[in-house]
XYZ file of C-alpha atoms in Angstrom:
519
model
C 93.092 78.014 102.899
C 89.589 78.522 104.774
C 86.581 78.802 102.970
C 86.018 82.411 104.657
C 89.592 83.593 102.965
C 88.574 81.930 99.414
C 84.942 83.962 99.320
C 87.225 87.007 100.065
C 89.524 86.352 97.104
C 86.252 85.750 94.876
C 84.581 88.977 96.518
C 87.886 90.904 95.956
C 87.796 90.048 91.761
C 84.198 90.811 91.291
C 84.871 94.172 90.599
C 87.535 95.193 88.168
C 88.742 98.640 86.665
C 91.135 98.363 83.704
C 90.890 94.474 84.109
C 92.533 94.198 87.431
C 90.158 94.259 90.926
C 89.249 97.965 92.297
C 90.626 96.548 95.577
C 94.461 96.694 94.275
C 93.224 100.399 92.990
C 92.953 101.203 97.137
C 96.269 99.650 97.708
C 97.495 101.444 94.786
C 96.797 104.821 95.913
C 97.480 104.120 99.656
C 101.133 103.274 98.836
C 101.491 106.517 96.296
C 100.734 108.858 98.949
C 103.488 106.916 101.247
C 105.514 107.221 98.688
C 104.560 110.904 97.754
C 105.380 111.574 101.575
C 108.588 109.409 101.632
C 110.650 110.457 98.417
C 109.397 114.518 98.679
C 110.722 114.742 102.130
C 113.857 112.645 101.012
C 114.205 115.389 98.113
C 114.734 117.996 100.603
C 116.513 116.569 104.418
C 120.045 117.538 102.546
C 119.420 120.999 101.054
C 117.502 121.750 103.952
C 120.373 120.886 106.265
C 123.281 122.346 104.515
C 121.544 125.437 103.674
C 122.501 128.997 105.053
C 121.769 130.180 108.564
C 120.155 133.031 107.096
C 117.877 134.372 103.885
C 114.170 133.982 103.108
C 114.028 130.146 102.928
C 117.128 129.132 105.104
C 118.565 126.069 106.781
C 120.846 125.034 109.461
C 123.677 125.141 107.770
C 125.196 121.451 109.115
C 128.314 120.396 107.311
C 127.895 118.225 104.572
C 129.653 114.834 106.154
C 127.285 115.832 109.069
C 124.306 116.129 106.819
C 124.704 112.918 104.836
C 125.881 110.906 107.637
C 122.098 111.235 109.359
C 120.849 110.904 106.007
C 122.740 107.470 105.759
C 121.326 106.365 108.890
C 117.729 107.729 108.044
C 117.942 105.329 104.898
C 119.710 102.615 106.632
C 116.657 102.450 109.460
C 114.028 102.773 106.500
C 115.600 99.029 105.804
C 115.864 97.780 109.075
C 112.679 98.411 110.350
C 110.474 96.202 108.128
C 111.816 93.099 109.457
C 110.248 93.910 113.274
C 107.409 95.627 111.192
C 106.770 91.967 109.502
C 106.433 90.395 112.920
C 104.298 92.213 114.225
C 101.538 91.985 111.878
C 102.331 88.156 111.781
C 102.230 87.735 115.154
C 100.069 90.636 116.954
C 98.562 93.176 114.568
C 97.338 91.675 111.394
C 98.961 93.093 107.893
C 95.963 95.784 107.972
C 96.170 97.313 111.123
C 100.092 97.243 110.400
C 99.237 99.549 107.417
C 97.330 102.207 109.474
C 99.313 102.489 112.628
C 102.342 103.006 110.258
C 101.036 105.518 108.527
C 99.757 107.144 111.182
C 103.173 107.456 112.872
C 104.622 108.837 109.506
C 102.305 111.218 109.499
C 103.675 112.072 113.167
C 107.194 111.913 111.515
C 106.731 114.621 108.955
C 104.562 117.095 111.232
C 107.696 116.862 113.984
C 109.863 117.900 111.136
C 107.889 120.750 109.967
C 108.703 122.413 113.170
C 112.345 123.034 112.068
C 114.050 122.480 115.433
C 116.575 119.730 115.960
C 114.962 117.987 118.561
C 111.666 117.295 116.347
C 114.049 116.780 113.437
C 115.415 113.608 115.068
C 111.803 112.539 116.725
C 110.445 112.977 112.871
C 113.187 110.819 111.553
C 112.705 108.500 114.209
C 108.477 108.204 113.266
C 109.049 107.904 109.654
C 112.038 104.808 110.284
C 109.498 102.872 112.623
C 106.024 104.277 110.616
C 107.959 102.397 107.161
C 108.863 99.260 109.091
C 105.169 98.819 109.591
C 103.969 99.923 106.285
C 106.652 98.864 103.716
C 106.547 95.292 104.077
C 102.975 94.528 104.757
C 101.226 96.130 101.965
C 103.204 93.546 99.948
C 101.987 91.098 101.857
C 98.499 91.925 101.712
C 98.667 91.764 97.580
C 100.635 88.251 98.419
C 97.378 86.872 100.038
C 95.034 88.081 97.873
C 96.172 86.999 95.178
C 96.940 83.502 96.785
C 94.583 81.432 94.361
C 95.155 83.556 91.369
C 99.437 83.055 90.958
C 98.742 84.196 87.150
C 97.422 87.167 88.096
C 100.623 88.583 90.309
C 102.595 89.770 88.215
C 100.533 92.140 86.728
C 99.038 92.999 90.005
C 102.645 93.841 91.353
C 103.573 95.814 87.950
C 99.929 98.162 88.589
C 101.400 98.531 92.595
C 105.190 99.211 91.609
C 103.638 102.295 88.942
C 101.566 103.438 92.281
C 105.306 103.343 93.902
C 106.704 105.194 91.163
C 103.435 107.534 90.551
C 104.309 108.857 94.429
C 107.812 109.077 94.075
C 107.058 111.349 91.290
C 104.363 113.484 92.507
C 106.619 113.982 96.093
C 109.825 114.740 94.140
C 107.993 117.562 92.285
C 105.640 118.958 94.525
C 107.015 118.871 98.045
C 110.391 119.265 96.367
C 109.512 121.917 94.889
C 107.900 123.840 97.605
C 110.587 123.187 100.097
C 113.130 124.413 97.836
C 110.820 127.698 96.349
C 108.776 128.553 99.401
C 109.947 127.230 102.625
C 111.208 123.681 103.980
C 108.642 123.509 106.509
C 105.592 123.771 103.655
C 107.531 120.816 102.240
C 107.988 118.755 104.895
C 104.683 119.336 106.017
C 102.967 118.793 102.561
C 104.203 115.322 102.632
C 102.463 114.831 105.781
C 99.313 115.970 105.138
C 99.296 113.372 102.253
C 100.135 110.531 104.259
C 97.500 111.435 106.627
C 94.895 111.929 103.992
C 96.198 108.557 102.360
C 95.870 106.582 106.140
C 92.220 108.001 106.310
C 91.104 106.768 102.410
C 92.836 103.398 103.502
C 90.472 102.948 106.982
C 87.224 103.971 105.216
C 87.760 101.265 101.912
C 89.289 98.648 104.165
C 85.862 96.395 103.759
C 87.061 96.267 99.975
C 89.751 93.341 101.647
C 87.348 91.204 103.563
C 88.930 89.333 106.034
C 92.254 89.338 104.376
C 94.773 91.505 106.786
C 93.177 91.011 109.857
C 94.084 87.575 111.188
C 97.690 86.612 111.557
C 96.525 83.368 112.190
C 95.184 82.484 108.872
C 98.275 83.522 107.329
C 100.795 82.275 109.695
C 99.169 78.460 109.300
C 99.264 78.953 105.793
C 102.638 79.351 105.605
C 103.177 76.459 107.699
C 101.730 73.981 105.616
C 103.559 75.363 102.479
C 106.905 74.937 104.641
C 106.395 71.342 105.243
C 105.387 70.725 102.002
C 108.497 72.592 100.480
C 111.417 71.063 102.754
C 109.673 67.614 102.134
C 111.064 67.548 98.440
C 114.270 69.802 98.863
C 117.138 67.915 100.340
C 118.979 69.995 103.016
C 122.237 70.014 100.861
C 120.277 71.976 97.769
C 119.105 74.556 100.816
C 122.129 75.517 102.041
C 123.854 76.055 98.312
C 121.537 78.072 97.336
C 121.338 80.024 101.033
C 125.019 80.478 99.859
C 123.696 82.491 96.585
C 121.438 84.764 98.582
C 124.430 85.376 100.641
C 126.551 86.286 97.289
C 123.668 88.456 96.012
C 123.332 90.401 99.227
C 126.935 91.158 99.426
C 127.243 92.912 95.861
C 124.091 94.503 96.671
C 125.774 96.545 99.283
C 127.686 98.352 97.457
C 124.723 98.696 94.422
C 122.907 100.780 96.863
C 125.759 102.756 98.552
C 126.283 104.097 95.201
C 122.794 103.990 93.983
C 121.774 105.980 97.217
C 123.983 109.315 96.504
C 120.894 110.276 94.669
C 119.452 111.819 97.411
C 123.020 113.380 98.844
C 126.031 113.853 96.737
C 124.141 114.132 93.495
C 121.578 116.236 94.857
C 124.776 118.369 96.011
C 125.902 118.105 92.469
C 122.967 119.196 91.603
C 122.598 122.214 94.191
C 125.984 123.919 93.643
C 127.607 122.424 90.731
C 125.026 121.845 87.354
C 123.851 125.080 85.337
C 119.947 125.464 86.056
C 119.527 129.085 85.208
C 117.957 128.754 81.492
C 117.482 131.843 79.258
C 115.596 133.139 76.004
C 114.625 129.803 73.712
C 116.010 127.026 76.672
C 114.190 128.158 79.661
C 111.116 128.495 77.367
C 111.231 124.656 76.187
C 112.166 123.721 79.785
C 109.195 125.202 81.296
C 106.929 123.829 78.704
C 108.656 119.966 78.672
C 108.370 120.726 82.332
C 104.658 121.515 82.637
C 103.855 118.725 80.142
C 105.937 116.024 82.182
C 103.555 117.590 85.039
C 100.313 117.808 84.255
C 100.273 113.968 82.095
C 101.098 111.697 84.666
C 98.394 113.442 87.098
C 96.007 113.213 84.359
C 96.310 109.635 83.380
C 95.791 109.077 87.543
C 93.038 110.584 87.371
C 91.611 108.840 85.116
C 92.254 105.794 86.968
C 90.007 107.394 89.861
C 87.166 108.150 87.598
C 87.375 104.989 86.905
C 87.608 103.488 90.377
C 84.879 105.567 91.535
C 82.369 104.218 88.882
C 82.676 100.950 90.833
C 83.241 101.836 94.552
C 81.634 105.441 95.217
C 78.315 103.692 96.373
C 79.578 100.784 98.795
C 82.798 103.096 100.351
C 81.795 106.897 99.556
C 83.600 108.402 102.225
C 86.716 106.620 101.296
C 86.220 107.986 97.747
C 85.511 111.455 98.975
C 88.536 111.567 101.118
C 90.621 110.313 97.651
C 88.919 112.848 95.396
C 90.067 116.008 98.012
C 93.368 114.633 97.672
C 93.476 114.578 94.220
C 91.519 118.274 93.878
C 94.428 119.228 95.772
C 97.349 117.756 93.917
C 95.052 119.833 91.099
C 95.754 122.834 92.562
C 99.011 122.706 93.751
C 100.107 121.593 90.035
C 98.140 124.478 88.593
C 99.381 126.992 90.826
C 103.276 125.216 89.976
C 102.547 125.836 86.473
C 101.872 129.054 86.468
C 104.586 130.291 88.781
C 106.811 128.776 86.567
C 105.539 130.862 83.413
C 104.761 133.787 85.395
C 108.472 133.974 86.232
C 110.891 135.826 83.113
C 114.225 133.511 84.188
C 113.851 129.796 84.146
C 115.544 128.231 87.281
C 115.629 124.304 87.206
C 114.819 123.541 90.955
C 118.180 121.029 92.511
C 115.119 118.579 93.500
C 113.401 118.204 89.889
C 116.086 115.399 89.040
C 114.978 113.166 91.405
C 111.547 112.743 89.100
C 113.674 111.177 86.204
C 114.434 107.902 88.118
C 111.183 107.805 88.395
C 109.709 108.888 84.546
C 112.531 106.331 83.792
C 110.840 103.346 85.468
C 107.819 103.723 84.270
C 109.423 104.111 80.266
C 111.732 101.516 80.518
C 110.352 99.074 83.335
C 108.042 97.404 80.803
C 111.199 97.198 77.939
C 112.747 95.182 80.844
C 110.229 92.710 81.929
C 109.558 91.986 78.601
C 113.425 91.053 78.402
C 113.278 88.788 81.009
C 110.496 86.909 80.013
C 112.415 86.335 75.958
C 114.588 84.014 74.934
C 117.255 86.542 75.717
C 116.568 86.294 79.322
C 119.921 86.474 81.404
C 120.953 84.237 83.986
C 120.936 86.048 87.807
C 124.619 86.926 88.385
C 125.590 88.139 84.730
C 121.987 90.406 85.551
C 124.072 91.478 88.738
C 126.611 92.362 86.894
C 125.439 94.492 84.093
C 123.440 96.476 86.381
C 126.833 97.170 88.526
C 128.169 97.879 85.185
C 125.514 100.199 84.152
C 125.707 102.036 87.661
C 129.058 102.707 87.224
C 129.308 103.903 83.686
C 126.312 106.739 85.205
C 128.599 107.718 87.833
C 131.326 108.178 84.411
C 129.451 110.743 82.923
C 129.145 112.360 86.138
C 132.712 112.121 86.356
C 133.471 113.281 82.858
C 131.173 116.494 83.048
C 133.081 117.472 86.350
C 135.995 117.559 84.602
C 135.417 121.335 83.557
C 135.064 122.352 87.018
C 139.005 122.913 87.280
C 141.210 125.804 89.275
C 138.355 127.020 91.454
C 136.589 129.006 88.503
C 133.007 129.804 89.021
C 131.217 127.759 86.916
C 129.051 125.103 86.121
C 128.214 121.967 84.000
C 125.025 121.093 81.560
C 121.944 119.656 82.714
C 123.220 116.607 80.640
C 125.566 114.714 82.615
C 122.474 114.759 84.905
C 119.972 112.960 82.923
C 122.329 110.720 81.712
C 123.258 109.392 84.969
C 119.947 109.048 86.183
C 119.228 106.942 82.990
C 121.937 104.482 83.201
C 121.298 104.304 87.230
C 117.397 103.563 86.446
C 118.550 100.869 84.068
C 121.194 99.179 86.898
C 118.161 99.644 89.092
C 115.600 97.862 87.006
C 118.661 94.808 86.548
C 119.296 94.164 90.325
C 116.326 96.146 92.415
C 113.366 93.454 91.373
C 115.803 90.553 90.337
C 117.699 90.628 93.954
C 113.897 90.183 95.696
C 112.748 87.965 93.078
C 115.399 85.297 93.669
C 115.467 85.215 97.416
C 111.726 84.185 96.880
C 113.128 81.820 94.566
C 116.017 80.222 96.544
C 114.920 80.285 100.083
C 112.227 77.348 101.157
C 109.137 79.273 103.061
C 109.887 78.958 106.671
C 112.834 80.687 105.544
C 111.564 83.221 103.525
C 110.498 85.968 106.727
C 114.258 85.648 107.925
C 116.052 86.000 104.652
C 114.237 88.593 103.616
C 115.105 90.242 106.472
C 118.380 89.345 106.097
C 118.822 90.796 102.136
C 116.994 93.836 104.084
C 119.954 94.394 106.548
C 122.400 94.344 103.867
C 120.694 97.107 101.481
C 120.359 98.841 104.858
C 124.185 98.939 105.203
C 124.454 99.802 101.575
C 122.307 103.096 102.691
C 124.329 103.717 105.775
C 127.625 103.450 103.418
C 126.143 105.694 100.583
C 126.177 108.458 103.594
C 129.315 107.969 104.698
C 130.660 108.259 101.337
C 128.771 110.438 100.042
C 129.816 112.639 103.296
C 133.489 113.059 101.763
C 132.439 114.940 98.778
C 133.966 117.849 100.185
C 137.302 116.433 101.517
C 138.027 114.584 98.436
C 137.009 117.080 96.044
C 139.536 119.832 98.354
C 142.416 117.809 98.167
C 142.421 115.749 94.790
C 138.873 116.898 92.190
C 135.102 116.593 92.168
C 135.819 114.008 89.295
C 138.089 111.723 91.410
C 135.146 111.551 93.610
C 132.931 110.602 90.763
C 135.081 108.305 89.275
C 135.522 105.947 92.796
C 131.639 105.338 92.173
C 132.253 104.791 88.682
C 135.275 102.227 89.449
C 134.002 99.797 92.275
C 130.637 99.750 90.913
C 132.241 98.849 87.126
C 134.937 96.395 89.002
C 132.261 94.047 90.977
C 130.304 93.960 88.002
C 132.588 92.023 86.055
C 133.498 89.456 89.090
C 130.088 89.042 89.644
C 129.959 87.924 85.597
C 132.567 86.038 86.529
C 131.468 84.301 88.955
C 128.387 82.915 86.802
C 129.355 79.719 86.757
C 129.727 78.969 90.649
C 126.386 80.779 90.786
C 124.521 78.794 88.224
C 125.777 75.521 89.928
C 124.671 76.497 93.562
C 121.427 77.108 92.353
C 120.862 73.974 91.744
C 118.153 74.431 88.528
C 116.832 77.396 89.621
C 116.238 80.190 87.140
């Protein structure tokens, strides 16, 4: 590595806040508003679609196979598009300017798709697929090179990023959620723009916070060279292509992880539209709206704190930065405020379908931690038997789902507890936390460096077919539910899922030996 890139790295850990460097604080909050933007607009693109023609707050009233089959291809390109995103910041743009012109064409995205008409709908869609193939992968790349000549330090650097990931997710979910579904679609959609914009422009003015790191593809891309060489050197070719093999079995069973994982934002949001009971009275919609307001107003509050914090250390060098970050957060204030108080101000208590997308994420952050700290015991579990329990514990969600459907026999009007909800949300964020990180982890583990770019893509392409599946699927909620139950449909998630668990178990031992002494 140059001497310019090493003074970087040294300039980047002068200044810390809560013992990591401000620095990752910038990349922390540039990648919650993307997130904010990405999961609140996700929230809403079914309801909006298969919502009445007419009312206050209505839709277009699109089928649901039509709706979820664009959704399916909306997630599918989200997973595509970071492999041509990767290239060109190696090749042409530099991981930085990747960053910006990303987010500035999601911000594009979610403006087109405030305007409600069909043709914006699919230019919008369009924005946000290409905007994320520039973003997504090289903000992970950035924290990569930083943190070059500190390896002991990633980990916990990637743990602070993945709780800015999770931080957005959350914040979108309930804000623009909520909005689109309350007040009108187009406030959501938009809201998640505005965000994203206000996130690109707080990224540009701290940039200098990097140093050099971003800019030059070159740097990087001899770099990697010399860490290739070095790698395929000691690795005989035999070893290479045994454990290609395992990235190969990996990326196959994550397929169908994600096309079940994925109905979150279709079939279960559906459930969660038409089928769950979310009108509370007397004592219940009392608690709810105070657990509610609570589960609110802490996570923004511990964020903030974080800024304080941040802006004891950077205010002075990038002010305008910080000023741009503080209006953001004055406005997340607000909008949480004003939330709040609607909420109280109204005498029935109805659970918004959209508010059940936060508990994947309040389930991360509670349990991610429990999880790591697994992995790093004496209890640790080897990759495929990981593989498998989190197929297992996908499935046995999708159970209680199917279970809790089970009362809505006959045709009668009515509908389940909130329960079977929460409970399938938990035991998804819990198959998440076993395959999500692991499957990434190990093709960094198994793949020598030249590799690494392609493969990557590769594992990419498969989870993006996993998304495109979860549509299609998730599109024949209606047809299967007509002709057999809601409950058979349930139960084919809970089946397959519970199925390639155990002959991925199974399979341990074929794993374990292509490996080759990886762990």
């Amino acid at each position: 590595m140059s001497s310019t890139a090493t003074t970087t790295q040294n300039d980047f850990f002068k200044d810390t806040v809560l013992g990591h460097p401000s620095g990752l604080f910038v990349m922390f909050f540039t990648e919650m508003w993307e997130r904010f933007s990405y999961y609140g607009m996700r929230a809403l693109l079914v309801l909006f679609l298969t919502a009445p023609l007419t009312g206050i707050n209505h839709g277009w009233e699109w089928t649901t196979e039509r709706a979820l089959g664009l959704y399916g291809t909306y997630t599918m390109g989200v997973y595509l598009t970071p492999v041509l995103g990767g290239v060109i910041a190696d090749r042409l743009l530099g991981y930085r300017w990747a960053v910006l012109l990303g987010a500035l064409i999601m911000t594009l995205g979610h403006a087109s798709m405030a305007l409600e008409t069909e043709f914006f709908l699919y230019v919008g869609l369009g924005c946000l697929m290409v905007g994320n193939g520039l973003f997504k992968p090289n903000m992970t790349s950035m924290i990569s090179n930083l943190y070059k000549e500190h390896p002991e330090k990633k980990d916990g650097a990637y743990s602070i990023f993945y709780m800015g990931v999770n931080a957005g997710a959350f914040l979108g979910i309930l804000l623009c959620g909520y909005i689109g579904e309350k007040v009108s679609y187009s406030w959501g959609f938009g809201l998640a723009g505005i965000f994203m914009f206000l996130g690109m422009l707080q990224f540009y003015f701290t940039q200098k916070i990097f140093g050099n790191v971003g800019l030059s593809p070159k740097n990087t891309k001899e770099l990697q060279k010399t860490e290739a060489v070095k790698e395929e050197v000691v690795t005989p070719r035999n070893v290479i292509i045994d454990r290609l093999i395992v990235v190969i079995i990996f990326s196959i069973f994550t397929i169908f992880f994600w096309a079940a994982f994925e109905q979150a934002g279709g079939s279960m949001t559906i459930f969660a539209d038409r089928y769950t009971q979310r009108v509370l009275e007397g004592n219940a919609g009392m608690t709810f709206k105070v657990i509610d307001a609570l589960l609110t107003i802490a996570p923004v509050a511990i964020i903030t704190y974080v800024l304080i914090k941040l802006f004891g250390k950077t205010f002075k060098r990038f002010s305008l930065g910080n000023i741009i970050l503080a209006t953001s957060f004055a406005a997340i204030w607000a909008l949480v405020i004003w939330r709040v108080n609607r909420e109280f101000s109204n005498d029935a208590t109805e659970v918004a379908a959209t508010w059940f997308g936060i508990l994947n994420s309040l389930f991360i952050i509670t349990l991610a931690p429990v999880f790591s700290k697994w992995w790093e015991s004496k209890y640790n579990l080897p990759g495929a038997i990981k593989f498998g329990l989190g197929l297992v514990l996908l499935g046995t969600g999708f159970g209680f789902l199917a279970y809790g459907s089970m009362e809505l026999t006959g045709g009668a009007d009515i509908k389940v507890s909130m329960i079977w909800l929460i409970l399938a949300y938990l035991f998804h964020t819990m198959g998440e936390l076993c395959i999500s990180p692991v499957g990434l982890s190990y093709v960094s583990k198994l793949v020598p460096p030249t590799w690494i770019g392609m493969m990557f893509g590769v594992y990419y392409l498969f989870i993006a077919m996993g998304n495109k599946l979860a549509g299609t699927m998730g599109g024949m909620i209606e047809e299967i539910t007509a002709k057999y139950s809601l409950t058979t449909f349930f139960l084919i998630f809970t089946i397959v899922p519970v199925g390639l668990g155990l002959v991925i178990t199974a399979l341990h031992p074929l794993v374990k030996k292509l490996m080759h002494g990886v762990k």
